XYZ file of N, CA and C in Angstrom:
819
model
N -1.790 -29.151 -6.213
C -2.666 -28.080 -5.993
C -2.874 -27.210 -7.227
N -4.088 -26.856 -7.520
C -4.341 -26.055 -8.670
C -3.914 -24.661 -8.479
N -3.470 -23.988 -9.529
C -3.059 -22.586 -9.446
C -3.949 -21.789 -10.367
N -4.480 -20.720 -9.893
C -5.268 -19.826 -10.757
C -4.603 -18.464 -10.715
N -4.157 -17.974 -11.814
C -3.604 -16.609 -11.947
C -4.654 -15.755 -12.528
N -5.112 -14.753 -11.703
C -6.151 -13.859 -12.159
C -5.483 -12.535 -12.603
N -5.115 -12.483 -13.858
C -4.523 -11.283 -14.419
C -5.558 -10.530 -15.149
N -5.671 -9.230 -14.815
C -6.777 -8.473 -15.280
C -6.553 -7.929 -16.663
N -6.625 -8.824 -17.668
C -6.577 -8.462 -19.058
C -7.909 -8.690 -19.701
N -8.533 -7.636 -20.164
C -9.888 -7.764 -20.754
C -9.796 -8.240 -22.195
N -10.443 -9.286 -22.487
C -10.572 -9.748 -23.875
C -12.020 -9.535 -24.304
N -12.219 -8.787 -25.371
C -13.545 -8.388 -25.735
C -14.241 -9.472 -26.563
N -14.471 -10.619 -25.933
C -15.186 -11.679 -26.593
C -15.812 -12.557 -25.532
N -16.863 -13.247 -25.927
C -17.551 -14.132 -25.014
C -17.908 -15.403 -25.811
N -18.306 -16.418 -25.084
C -18.606 -17.679 -25.685
C -19.947 -18.180 -25.195
N -20.810 -18.649 -26.110
C -22.107 -19.084 -25.738
C -22.100 -20.512 -25.333
N -21.035 -21.212 -25.445
C -20.963 -22.626 -25.047
C -20.989 -22.719 -23.536
N -22.037 -23.377 -22.982
C -22.176 -23.519 -21.532
C -21.105 -24.374 -20.880
N -20.263 -25.046 -21.666
C -19.196 -25.857 -21.104
C -18.074 -24.950 -20.637
N -18.069 -23.674 -21.054
C -17.028 -22.723 -20.642
C -17.455 -22.060 -19.335
N -16.468 -21.729 -18.518
C -16.781 -21.037 -17.271
C -17.426 -19.655 -17.602
N -18.491 -19.363 -16.848
C -19.143 -18.053 -17.018
C -18.399 -17.063 -16.204
N -17.642 -16.192 -16.874
C -16.715 -15.295 -16.167
C -17.483 -14.251 -15.395
N -18.755 -14.029 -15.664
C -19.526 -13.042 -14.925
C -20.115 -13.580 -13.680
N -20.038 -14.893 -13.443
C -20.729 -15.549 -12.298
C -19.971 -15.305 -11.023
N -20.658 -14.851 -9.957
C -20.033 -14.722 -8.571
C -20.435 -15.931 -7.766
N -19.729 -17.022 -7.991
C -20.091 -18.270 -7.252
C -18.962 -18.983 -6.602
N -17.735 -18.399 -6.682
C -16.578 -18.895 -5.961
C -15.835 -17.705 -5.402
N -14.791 -17.956 -4.572
C -13.949 -16.868 -4.123
C -13.258 -16.276 -5.293
N -13.382 -14.959 -5.458
C -12.755 -14.321 -6.606
C -12.157 -12.961 -6.202
N -11.089 -12.609 -6.764
C -10.560 -11.244 -6.601
C -11.022 -10.524 -7.892
N -11.987 -9.629 -7.767
C -12.529 -8.951 -8.893
C -11.627 -7.785 -9.354
N -10.983 -7.159 -8.402
C -10.090 -6.004 -8.805
C -9.216 -5.675 -7.671
N -8.138 -5.038 -8.010
C -7.234 -4.430 -7.029
C -7.179 -2.951 -7.320
N -7.677 -2.171 -6.421
C -7.642 -0.710 -6.639
C -6.392 -0.102 -6.083
N -5.966 0.996 -6.692
C -4.817 1.749 -6.201
C -5.146 3.220 -6.177
N -4.783 3.867 -5.078
C -5.129 5.316 -4.951
C -4.369 6.080 -6.059
N -3.206 5.577 -6.436
C -2.457 6.171 -7.568
C -1.914 5.069 -8.434
N -2.351 5.013 -9.613
C -1.807 3.994 -10.534
C -0.516 4.408 -11.192
N -0.195 5.694 -11.182
C 1.063 6.203 -11.618
C 1.626 7.178 -10.563
N 2.925 7.063 -10.301
C 3.530 7.889 -9.278
C 4.917 8.386 -9.748
N 5.467 9.333 -9.089
C 6.838 9.694 -9.278
C 7.744 8.726 -8.514
N 8.974 8.558 -8.902
C 9.867 7.673 -8.104
C 9.823 8.072 -6.666
N 9.781 7.146 -5.749
C 9.735 7.368 -4.348
C 8.301 7.644 -3.838
N 7.340 7.641 -4.736
C 5.996 7.884 -4.327
C 5.308 6.605 -3.789
N 4.080 6.734 -3.366
C 3.390 5.586 -2.787
C 1.986 5.498 -3.286
N 1.350 4.317 -3.134
C -0.033 4.120 -3.520
C -0.661 3.161 -2.559
N -1.934 3.428 -2.220
C -2.702 2.603 -1.269
C -3.552 1.599 -2.063
N -3.344 0.334 -1.779
C -4.038 -0.728 -2.540
C -5.136 -1.337 -1.621
N -6.250 -1.784 -2.279
C -7.286 -2.594 -1.630
C -7.761 -3.604 -2.614
N -8.268 -4.712 -2.081
C -8.835 -5.736 -2.911
C -10.361 -5.630 -2.944
N -10.958 -5.906 -4.073
C -12.367 -6.041 -4.246
C -12.655 -7.504 -4.482
N -13.356 -8.142 -3.528
C -13.465 -9.599 -3.559
C -14.936 -10.057 -3.556
N -15.139 -11.270 -3.934
C -16.454 -11.901 -3.843
C -16.272 -13.275 -3.236
N -17.132 -13.609 -2.247
C -17.089 -14.912 -1.593
C -18.515 -15.321 -1.264
N -19.412 -15.327 -2.260
C -20.829 -15.522 -2.009
C -21.174 -16.861 -1.438
N -20.360 -17.864 -1.645
C -20.624 -19.214 -1.106
C -19.820 -19.542 0.126
N -19.063 -18.543 0.632
C -18.143 -18.787 1.758
C -18.797 -18.779 3.133
N -20.046 -18.280 3.257
C -20.796 -18.280 4.549
C -20.115 -17.433 5.588
N -19.235 -16.525 5.201
C -18.599 -15.677 6.127
C -17.321 -16.333 6.750
N -16.156 -15.761 6.481
C -14.895 -16.380 6.955
C -13.774 -15.348 6.795
N -12.684 -15.635 7.466
C -11.468 -14.872 7.250
C -10.525 -15.721 6.364
N -10.060 -15.050 5.298
C -9.189 -15.654 4.319
C -7.783 -15.076 4.424
N -6.877 -15.922 4.886
C -5.512 -15.431 5.100
C -4.687 -15.631 3.856
N -3.750 -14.685 3.628
C -2.930 -14.745 2.475
C -1.647 -13.990 2.676
N -0.900 -13.796 1.611
C 0.363 -13.115 1.699
C 0.493 -12.144 0.506
N 1.411 -11.233 0.548
C 1.747 -10.393 -0.580
C 3.265 -10.203 -0.683
N 3.693 -9.911 -1.876
C 5.075 -9.548 -2.094
C 5.100 -8.435 -3.113
N 6.040 -7.480 -2.997
C 6.127 -6.323 -3.820
C 7.517 -6.108 -4.295
N 7.658 -5.757 -5.597
C 8.992 -5.589 -6.140
C 8.896 -4.914 -7.517
N 10.046 -4.590 -8.071
C 10.111 -4.060 -9.460
C 9.690 -5.177 -10.406
N 8.896 -4.814 -11.357
C 8.347 -5.774 -12.383
C 9.511 -6.526 -13.024
N 9.447 -7.856 -12.959
C 10.526 -8.652 -13.591
C 10.424 -8.692 -15.127
N 9.405 -8.151 -15.693
C 9.221 -8.191 -17.145
C 8.015 -9.078 -17.529
N 6.942 -8.901 -16.800
C 5.806 -9.771 -17.021
C 5.236 -9.560 -18.422
N 5.248 -8.371 -18.942
C 4.748 -8.095 -20.304
C 5.573 -8.849 -21.353
N 6.761 -9.256 -21.006
C 7.614 -9.935 -21.969
C 7.741 -11.449 -21.662
N 6.832 -11.916 -20.808
C 6.756 -13.374 -20.548
C 7.332 -13.857 -19.256
N 7.854 -12.927 -18.440
C 8.372 -13.317 -17.127
C 7.303 -13.790 -16.191
N 7.686 -14.717 -15.318
C 6.742 -15.231 -14.325
C 6.363 -14.137 -13.298
N 5.082 -14.127 -12.911
C 4.654 -13.154 -11.915
C 5.174 -13.565 -10.585
N 6.317 -13.013 -10.229
C 7.011 -13.375 -8.999
C 7.993 -12.287 -8.636
N 8.368 -12.250 -7.377
C 9.405 -11.272 -6.929
C 10.671 -12.034 -6.521
N 10.826 -13.218 -6.915
C 11.963 -14.028 -6.545
C 13.296 -13.371 -7.050
N 13.191 -12.571 -8.080
C 14.426 -11.977 -8.671
C 14.893 -10.802 -7.853
N 14.081 -10.254 -6.932
C 14.419 -8.983 -6.290
C 14.810 -9.214 -4.806
N 16.096 -9.076 -4.447
C 16.479 -9.229 -3.027
C 15.917 -8.194 -2.128
N 15.423 -7.085 -2.682
C 14.839 -6.003 -1.866
C 13.292 -6.043 -1.835
N 12.744 -7.153 -2.256
C 11.281 -7.269 -2.262
C 10.695 -7.030 -0.866
N 9.494 -6.522 -0.880
C 8.739 -6.393 0.407
C 7.766 -7.535 0.514
N 7.588 -8.067 1.720
C 6.641 -9.159 1.926
C 5.810 -8.825 3.162
N 4.556 -9.339 3.197
C 3.656 -9.084 4.307
C 2.505 -10.080 4.272
N 1.897 -10.291 5.436
C 0.635 -11.040 5.483
C -0.502 -10.122 5.053
N -1.542 -10.745 4.521
C -2.724 -9.948 4.135
C -3.948 -10.812 4.314
N -4.944 -10.377 5.142
C -6.097 -11.182 5.401
C -7.362 -10.405 4.991
N -8.395 -11.173 4.561
C -9.681 -10.618 4.197
C -10.669 -11.201 5.151
N -11.413 -10.290 5.885
C -12.493 -10.703 6.796
C -13.807 -10.452 6.093
N -14.406 -11.479 5.541
C -15.613 -11.256 4.758
C -16.879 -11.050 5.632
N -16.719 -11.218 6.996
C -17.839 -10.888 7.884
C -17.814 -9.440 8.314
N -16.650 -8.953 8.723
C -16.585 -7.629 9.330
C -16.093 -6.502 8.414
N -15.526 -6.886 7.281
C -15.119 -5.801 6.368
C -16.323 -5.103 5.811
N -16.096 -3.899 5.225
C -17.217 -2.962 4.928
C -18.320 -3.665 4.075
N -19.512 -3.707 4.649
C -20.699 -4.151 3.991
C -20.575 -5.521 3.299
N -19.831 -6.436 3.921
C -19.608 -7.727 3.275
C -20.522 -8.830 3.848
N -21.387 -8.487 4.819
C -22.155 -9.482 5.528
C -23.246 -10.140 4.707
N -24.165 -10.839 5.357
C -25.126 -11.670 4.738
C -25.928 -10.921 3.650
N -26.382 -9.737 3.961
C -27.220 -8.968 3.013
C -26.489 -8.620 1.794
N -25.171 -8.576 1.780
C -24.408 -8.225 0.588
C -23.575 -9.401 0.074
N -23.909 -10.631 0.539
C -23.379 -11.867 -0.029
C -21.844 -11.910 0.112
N -21.298 -11.274 1.144
C -19.862 -11.347 1.369
C -19.082 -10.915 0.188
N -19.558 -9.851 -0.428
C -18.939 -9.314 -1.624
C -18.782 -7.835 -1.478
N -17.540 -7.285 -1.467
C -17.336 -5.855 -1.379
C -15.877 -5.568 -1.154
N -15.569 -4.326 -0.774
C -14.211 -3.949 -0.554
C -13.605 -4.578 0.657
N -12.346 -5.029 0.563
C -11.576 -5.420 1.757
C -11.113 -4.089 2.426
N -11.423 -3.933 3.746
C -11.071 -2.697 4.391
C -9.559 -2.657 4.664
N -8.912 -3.804 4.736
C -7.449 -3.790 4.947
C -6.768 -3.201 3.743
N -5.832 -2.281 4.029
C -5.110 -1.637 2.945
C -3.628 -2.011 3.022
N -2.954 -1.883 1.847
C -1.527 -2.059 1.796
C -0.935 -0.832 1.077
N -0.015 -0.198 1.678
C 0.628 0.959 1.059
C 1.956 0.533 0.407
N 1.951 0.588 -0.920
C 3.168 0.214 -1.646
C 4.015 1.506 -1.882
N 5.262 1.465 -1.405
C 6.172 2.561 -1.603
C 7.163 2.204 -2.674
N 7.198 2.946 -3.750
C 8.060 2.671 -4.900
C 9.418 3.189 -4.631
N 10.459 2.395 -4.941
C 11.808 2.842 -4.674
C 12.167 4.160 -5.409
N 12.852 5.005 -4.711
C 13.235 6.291 -5.327
C 14.187 6.131 -6.485
N 14.893 5.002 -6.481
C 15.940 4.724 -7.506
C 15.381 3.837 -8.665
N 14.104 3.697 -8.772
C 13.567 2.753 -9.746
C 13.886 3.134 -11.168
N 14.078 4.421 -11.468
C 14.343 4.875 -12.813
C 15.838 5.023 -13.092
N 16.671 4.852 -12.125
C 18.139 4.989 -12.331
C 18.594 3.962 -13.351
N 19.437 4.431 -14.282
C 19.970 3.544 -15.331
C 19.025 3.256 -16.432
N 17.825 3.767 -16.408
C 16.861 3.555 -17.457
C 16.985 4.601 -18.568
N 16.597 4.199 -19.762
C 16.619 5.163 -20.878
C 15.620 6.275 -20.630
N 15.800 7.365 -21.374
C 14.867 8.501 -21.290
C 13.446 8.002 -21.672
N 13.363 7.113 -22.590
C 12.003 6.626 -23.064
C 11.385 5.775 -21.951
N 12.205 4.923 -21.284
C 11.694 4.103 -20.173
C 11.223 4.973 -19.045
N 12.009 6.018 -18.758
C 11.654 6.919 -17.672
C 10.324 7.656 -17.988
N 10.132 8.009 -19.220
C 8.932 8.749 -19.564
C 7.714 7.836 -19.582
N 7.807 6.710 -20.264
C 6.669 5.800 -20.352
C 6.406 5.044 -19.043
N 7.440 4.936 -18.233
C 7.271 4.361 -16.901
C 7.792 2.952 -16.723
N 8.191 2.664 -15.503
C 8.668 1.340 -15.068
C 7.680 0.842 -14.044
N 7.273 -0.406 -14.145
C 6.266 -0.957 -13.271
C 6.820 -1.490 -11.967
N 6.062 -1.287 -10.919
C 6.308 -1.907 -9.649
C 5.060 -2.779 -9.352
N 5.293 -4.047 -8.954
C 4.159 -4.912 -8.817
C 3.924 -5.333 -7.349
N 2.658 -5.542 -7.053
C 2.304 -6.090 -5.734
C 1.479 -7.381 -6.024
N 1.997 -8.501 -5.598
C 1.417 -9.806 -5.937
C 0.752 -10.422 -4.701
N -0.533 -10.619 -4.757
C -1.298 -11.223 -3.592
C -1.538 -12.717 -3.872
N -1.538 -13.549 -2.788
C -1.768 -14.954 -2.927
C -2.596 -15.455 -1.731
N -3.674 -16.237 -2.092
C -4.520 -16.780 -1.066
C -4.737 -18.292 -1.401
N -4.892 -19.121 -0.406
C -5.327 -20.500 -0.599
C -6.741 -20.631 -0.084
N -7.684 -20.941 -0.952
C -9.110 -20.988 -0.569
C -9.741 -22.240 -1.162
N -10.319 -23.057 -0.288
C -11.014 -24.263 -0.728
C -10.108 -25.136 -1.620
N -8.846 -25.261 -1.274
C -7.890 -26.110 -1.965
C -7.355 -25.508 -3.231
N -7.658 -24.289 -3.515
C -7.131 -23.569 -4.694
C -6.244 -22.421 -4.267
N -5.212 -22.219 -4.984
C -4.377 -21.023 -4.796
C -4.836 -19.948 -5.766
N -5.241 -18.827 -5.208
C -5.744 -17.717 -6.055
C -4.722 -16.580 -5.949
N -4.220 -16.169 -7.074
C -3.227 -15.064 -7.136
C -3.707 -13.963 -8.005
N -3.310 -12.739 -7.638
C -3.600 -11.576 -8.462
C -2.550 -10.550 -8.177
N -2.210 -9.735 -9.171
C -1.192 -8.730 -8.922
C -1.664 -7.374 -9.486
N -1.068 -6.336 -8.961
C -1.344 -4.983 -9.343
C -0.109 -4.274 -9.737
N -0.130 -3.561 -10.892
C 1.003 -2.773 -11.345
C 0.844 -1.280 -10.852
N 1.895 -0.702 -10.432
C 1.947 0.751 -10.182
C 3.114 1.245 -11.039
N 2.894 2.263 -11.813
C 3.883 2.723 -12.742
C 4.631 3.952 -12.210
N 5.906 3.875 -12.154
C 6.768 5.017 -11.767
C 7.223 5.715 -13.073
N 7.004 6.994 -13.166
C 7.307 7.729 -14.400
C 7.879 9.116 -14.159
N 8.599 9.612 -15.073
C 9.136 11.012 -14.978
C 8.126 12.028 -15.499
N 7.045 11.592 -16.106
C 6.035 12.523 -16.640
C 5.444 13.306 -15.515
N 5.087 14.607 -15.783
C 4.464 15.426 -14.795
C 3.000 15.128 -14.648
N 2.339 14.845 -15.813
C 0.924 14.541 -15.797
C 0.725 13.011 -15.523
N 0.071 12.716 -14.414
C -0.045 11.319 -14.007
C -1.519 10.913 -14.205
N -1.671 9.562 -14.397
C -3.057 9.035 -14.590
C -3.899 9.146 -13.370
N -5.188 9.326 -13.535
C -6.132 9.312 -12.408
C -7.131 8.199 -12.653
N -7.773 7.720 -11.587
C -8.743 6.706 -11.700
C -10.026 7.198 -12.428
N -10.632 6.337 -13.273
C -11.915 6.735 -13.851
C -13.014 6.638 -12.773
N -14.197 7.084 -13.110
C -15.314 7.009 -12.169
C -16.553 6.474 -12.842
N -17.428 5.802 -12.095
C -18.733 5.369 -12.543
C -19.756 6.172 -11.833
N -20.571 6.910 -12.552
C -21.637 7.744 -11.905
C -22.912 7.025 -11.688
N -23.241 6.065 -12.582
C -24.551 5.381 -12.454
C -24.519 4.104 -13.289
N -25.303 3.112 -12.897
C -25.608 1.948 -13.675
C -27.051 2.073 -14.117
N -27.317 1.816 -15.388
C -28.656 2.025 -15.937
C -29.248 0.710 -16.401
N -30.588 0.615 -16.201
C -31.352 -0.550 -16.761
C -32.371 0.026 -17.698
N -32.259 -0.299 -18.982
C -33.094 0.233 -20.028
C -33.054 1.749 -20.038
N -31.850 2.292 -19.802
C -31.644 3.753 -19.884
C -32.019 4.529 -18.651
N -32.500 3.870 -17.604
C -32.842 4.559 -16.373
C -31.999 4.081 -15.214
N -31.853 4.886 -14.196
C -31.055 4.474 -13.043
C -31.624 3.176 -12.449
N -30.718 2.269 -12.110
C -31.168 0.973 -11.568
C -31.861 1.180 -10.208
N -33.136 0.713 -10.167
C -33.927 0.858 -8.962
C -34.465 -0.495 -8.498
N -34.120 -1.560 -9.252
C -34.605 -2.888 -8.897
C -33.904 -3.925 -9.757
N -34.124 -5.193 -9.532
C -33.449 -6.191 -10.278
C -33.786 -6.112 -11.754
N -32.803 -6.384 -12.584
C -33.102 -6.423 -14.029
C -33.951 -7.636 -14.383
N -34.862 -7.447 -15.305
C -35.691 -8.580 -15.799
C -35.018 -9.221 -16.994
N -35.509 -10.349 -17.427
C -34.947 -11.045 -18.550
C -35.011 -10.132 -19.791
N -33.885 -10.068 -20.483
C -33.710 -9.238 -21.693
C -33.620 -7.725 -21.461
N -33.563 -7.305 -20.218
C -33.292 -5.883 -19.952
C -31.911 -5.521 -20.408
N -31.752 -4.267 -20.790
C -30.468 -3.777 -21.275
C -29.739 -2.998 -20.197
N -28.494 -3.327 -19.962
C -27.695 -2.735 -18.913
C -26.590 -1.853 -19.515
N -26.347 -0.696 -18.897
C -25.274 0.173 -19.362
C -24.794 0.988 -18.180
N -23.831 1.846 -18.372
C -23.369 2.730 -17.276
C -22.954 4.058 -17.836
N -22.898 5.010 -16.908
C -22.352 6.326 -17.244
C -21.099 6.494 -16.445
N -20.069 7.027 -17.044
C -18.738 7.088 -16.478
C -18.011 8.343 -16.887
N -16.867 8.578 -16.301
C -16.004 9.677 -16.671
C -15.542 9.405 -18.116
N -14.977 10.469 -18.734
C -14.470 10.301 -20.062
C -13.048 9.818 -20.067
N -12.627 9.231 -21.142
C -11.250 8.756 -21.245
C -10.245 9.900 -21.178
N -9.139 9.634 -20.570
C -8.087 10.649 -20.513
C -7.178 10.545 -21.701
N -6.645 11.695 -22.103
C -5.621 11.742 -23.129
C -4.226 11.763 -22.456
N -3.244 11.143 -23.111
C -1.929 11.094 -22.527
C -0.931 10.948 -23.679
N 0.343 11.117 -23.356
C 1.355 11.030 -24.414
C 2.257 9.846 -24.147
N 2.783 9.271 -25.251
C 3.605 8.077 -25.197
C 4.897 8.373 -26.036
N 6.022 8.002 -25.488
C 7.278 8.277 -26.232
C 7.675 7.054 -27.054
N 7.798 7.249 -28.362
C 8.156 6.195 -29.296
C 9.688 5.974 -29.280
N 10.029 4.930 -29.975
C 11.493 4.542 -30.007
C 12.350 5.635 -30.667
N 11.747 6.474 -31.499
C 12.480 7.591 -32.132
C 12.440 8.878 -31.301
N 11.956 8.705 -30.066
C 11.828 9.800 -29.035
C 10.741 10.772 -29.365
N 9.984 10.559 -30.445
C 8.832 11.422 -30.673
C 7.691 11.096 -29.704
N 6.893 12.101 -29.403
C 5.759 11.919 -28.499
C 4.483 11.697 -29.286
N 3.809 10.623 -28.930
C 2.540 10.275 -29.653
C 1.373 10.573 -28.737
N 0.368 11.250 -29.227
C -0.814 11.524 -28.484
C -1.754 10.285 -28.485
N -2.150 9.869 -27.300
C -2.997 8.680 -27.192
C -4.171 9.001 -26.312
N -5.194 8.135 -26.346
C -6.369 8.265 -25.554
C -6.719 6.899 -24.938
N -7.122 6.891 -23.703
C -7.486 5.652 -23.048
C -8.665 4.989 -23.737
N -8.733 3.657 -23.584
C -9.947 2.888 -23.996
C -10.520 2.340 -22.715
N -11.742 2.845 -22.391
C -12.401 2.410 -21.166
C -13.183 1.112 -21.410
N -12.882 0.069 -20.577
C -13.526 -1.209 -20.724
C -14.129 -1.598 -19.400
N -15.178 -2.357 -19.422
C -15.932 -2.684 -18.222
C -16.161 -4.209 -18.140
N -16.019 -4.752 -16.946
C -16.348 -6.150 -16.658
C -17.633 -6.133 -15.852
N -18.588 -6.921 -16.240
C -19.905 -7.060 -15.566
C -19.925 -8.346 -14.766
N -20.438 -8.311 -13.545
C -20.561 -9.514 -12.722
C -21.968 -9.547 -12.134
N -22.486 -10.768 -11.983
C -23.814 -10.949 -11.391
C -23.738 -12.142 -10.433
N -24.503 -12.050 -9.312
C -24.525 -13.192 -8.395
C -25.543 -14.255 -8.811
N -26.485 -13.847 -9.676
C -27.480 -14.771 -10.166
C -27.729 -14.459 -11.662
N -27.911 -15.519 -12.472
C -28.250 -15.313 -13.887
C -26.989 -15.183 -14.753
N -27.279 -14.731 -16.015
C -26.242 -14.608 -17.016
C -26.420 -13.279 -17.778
N -25.333 -12.796 -18.353
C -25.394 -11.653 -19.197
C -24.716 -12.017 -20.485
N -25.119 -11.338 -21.598
C -24.695 -11.826 -22.925
C -23.225 -11.406 -23.200
N -22.692 -10.388 -22.541
C -21.379 -9.918 -22.871
C -20.672 -9.375 -21.602
N -20.068 -10.236 -20.847
C -19.515 -9.812 -19.555
C -18.300 -8.876 -19.670
N -17.658 -8.865 -20.800
C -16.545 -7.930 -21.053
C -16.927 -7.010 -22.210
N -16.901 -5.743 -22.029
C -17.406 -4.812 -23.056
C -16.712 -3.468 -22.938
N -16.836 -2.630 -23.965
C -16.434 -1.244 -23.886
C -17.447 -0.521 -22.981
N -16.980 0.574 -22.398
C -17.833 1.310 -21.471
C -19.057 1.886 -22.163
N -18.970 2.131 -23.437
C -20.100 2.734 -24.156
C -21.124 1.678 -24.622
N -20.786 0.423 -24.497
C -21.714 -0.654 -24.968
C -22.812 -0.946 -24.025
N -23.964 -1.438 -24.568
C -25.056 -1.916 -23.788
C -25.027 -3.479 -23.819
N -25.295 -4.090 -22.641
C -25.307 -5.516 -22.551
C -26.712 -5.926 -22.150
N -26.969 -7.262 -22.240
C -28.307 -7.802 -21.952
C -28.254 -8.822 -20.875
N -29.213 -8.684 -19.896
C -29.406 -9.667 -18.830
C -30.250 -10.772 -19.355
N -29.771 -12.023 -19.368
C -30.419 -13.138 -20.100
C -31.333 -13.998 -19.246
N -31.502 -13.717 -17.972
C -32.154 -14.662 -17.075
C -33.345 -14.032 -16.379
N -34.235 -14.920 -15.822
C -35.334 -14.465 -14.968
C -34.674 -14.133 -13.616
N -34.894 -12.963 -13.058
C -34.196 -12.599 -11.804
C -34.604 -13.468 -10.655
N -33.707 -13.644 -9.686
C -34.058 -14.481 -8.557
C -34.940 -13.727 -7.549
N -35.561 -14.493 -6.673
C -36.338 -13.854 -5.605
C -35.448 -13.483 -4.403
N -34.281 -14.060 -4.375
C -33.317 -13.739 -3.305
C -32.476 -12.500 -3.642
N -31.634 -12.099 -2.717
C -30.715 -10.976 -2.907
C -29.860 -11.242 -4.176
N -29.678 -10.171 -4.909
C -28.875 -10.222 -6.111
C -27.888 -9.085 -6.174
N -26.661 -9.375 -6.578
C -25.642 -8.385 -6.778
C -25.338 -8.134 -8.273
N -25.161 -6.908 -8.592
C -24.717 -6.479 -9.940
C -23.534 -5.594 -9.723
N -22.363 -6.040 -10.217
C -21.111 -5.315 -9.991
C -20.478 -4.991 -11.334
N -19.993 -3.777 -11.437
C -19.260 -3.345 -12.640
C -17.837 -2.881 -12.236
N -16.855 -3.288 -12.989
C -15.462 -2.849 -12.767
C -15.011 -2.176 -14.066
N -14.734 -0.913 -14.005
C -14.305 -0.096 -15.118
C -12.798 0.082 -15.047
N -12.155 -0.221 -16.218
C -10.678 -0.085 -16.264
C -10.300 0.843 -17.461
N -9.253 1.590 -17.248
C -8.820 2.559 -18.289
C -7.624 2.065 -19.059
N -7.172 0.832 -18.784
C -5.985 0.309 -19.522
C -4.666 0.831 -19.041
N -4.655 1.688 -18.052
C -3.415 2.252 -17.541
C -3.320 2.025 -16.029
N -4.068 1.123 -15.491
C -4.057 0.811 -14.078
C -5.134 1.510 -13.268
N -5.877 2.420 -13.910
C -7.000 3.075 -13.171
C -8.214 2.216 -13.159
N -8.884 2.165 -12.042
C -10.059 1.292 -11.863
C -11.163 2.056 -11.142
N -12.397 1.816 -11.540
C -13.548 2.287 -10.775
C -14.514 1.057 -10.578
N -15.188 1.003 -9.404
C -16.084 -0.125 -9.090
C -17.369 0.398 -8.610
N -18.424 -0.257 -9.128
C -19.789 0.109 -8.717
C -20.568 -1.125 -8.318
N -21.257 -1.074 -7.238
C -22.033 -2.222 -6.761
C -23.505 -1.877 -6.534
N -24.427 -2.705 -7.081
C -25.827 -2.585 -6.861
C -26.257 -3.822 -6.138
N -27.056 -3.629 -5.057
C -27.606 -4.773 -4.307
C -29.142 -4.677 -4.400
N -29.730 -5.711 -4.951
C -31.197 -5.729 -5.172
C -31.865 -6.761 -4.241
């Protein structure tokens, strides 16, 4: 059985070779994003998670899966995305109903938010025994989702950071998607320029190994998805303009943007034409 790990790491490059998978295409079951009400929490806090999915070719169905939640085993340092190391891991079933979940029906191509939520509660003891630097910068708690769809296992995980900092990260926002500088009111035409307006990047502090505090600012990046056609740069900075490369279809078309702040915060915008 094939395994697909969908880890949401944006690489700011694209390839014009048609032999490569078009990452912007909404033509298979995909987990586009996992949102969290709080991407950073104090120890013992909680966060409500939802999946943003696409199943344009599924014709409407219920997709059953599972989740497991635990303290991060060290994914950033090469550890496997798994909770097998944690005897206190939480497990649960998780299903996506692409017919009855919010606005996922025929007119919206079975693409939208999963209404089912999962509340992840971070252990109150997660920072015990950690260095002052680890406590300040945060320790990750992960929720790993897994689904088997059309013979493929599709996995995706979400990090929630527990930190001793008083100032916690908030989700970015998208206020509008623009076509040639104007609010989107219809399908983009070939060579139209797409952009978005969003909240500004947040400033935050990071504790270095010498215990000094470094002032940092988020880098807002956006992933563009279309149900029909191609775009020239599916992964871009939020300030960049991208180009729609195709003649628009006569059928329903979706244009979806996922904005990430690099700290777990996510905003999603959907246009249906």
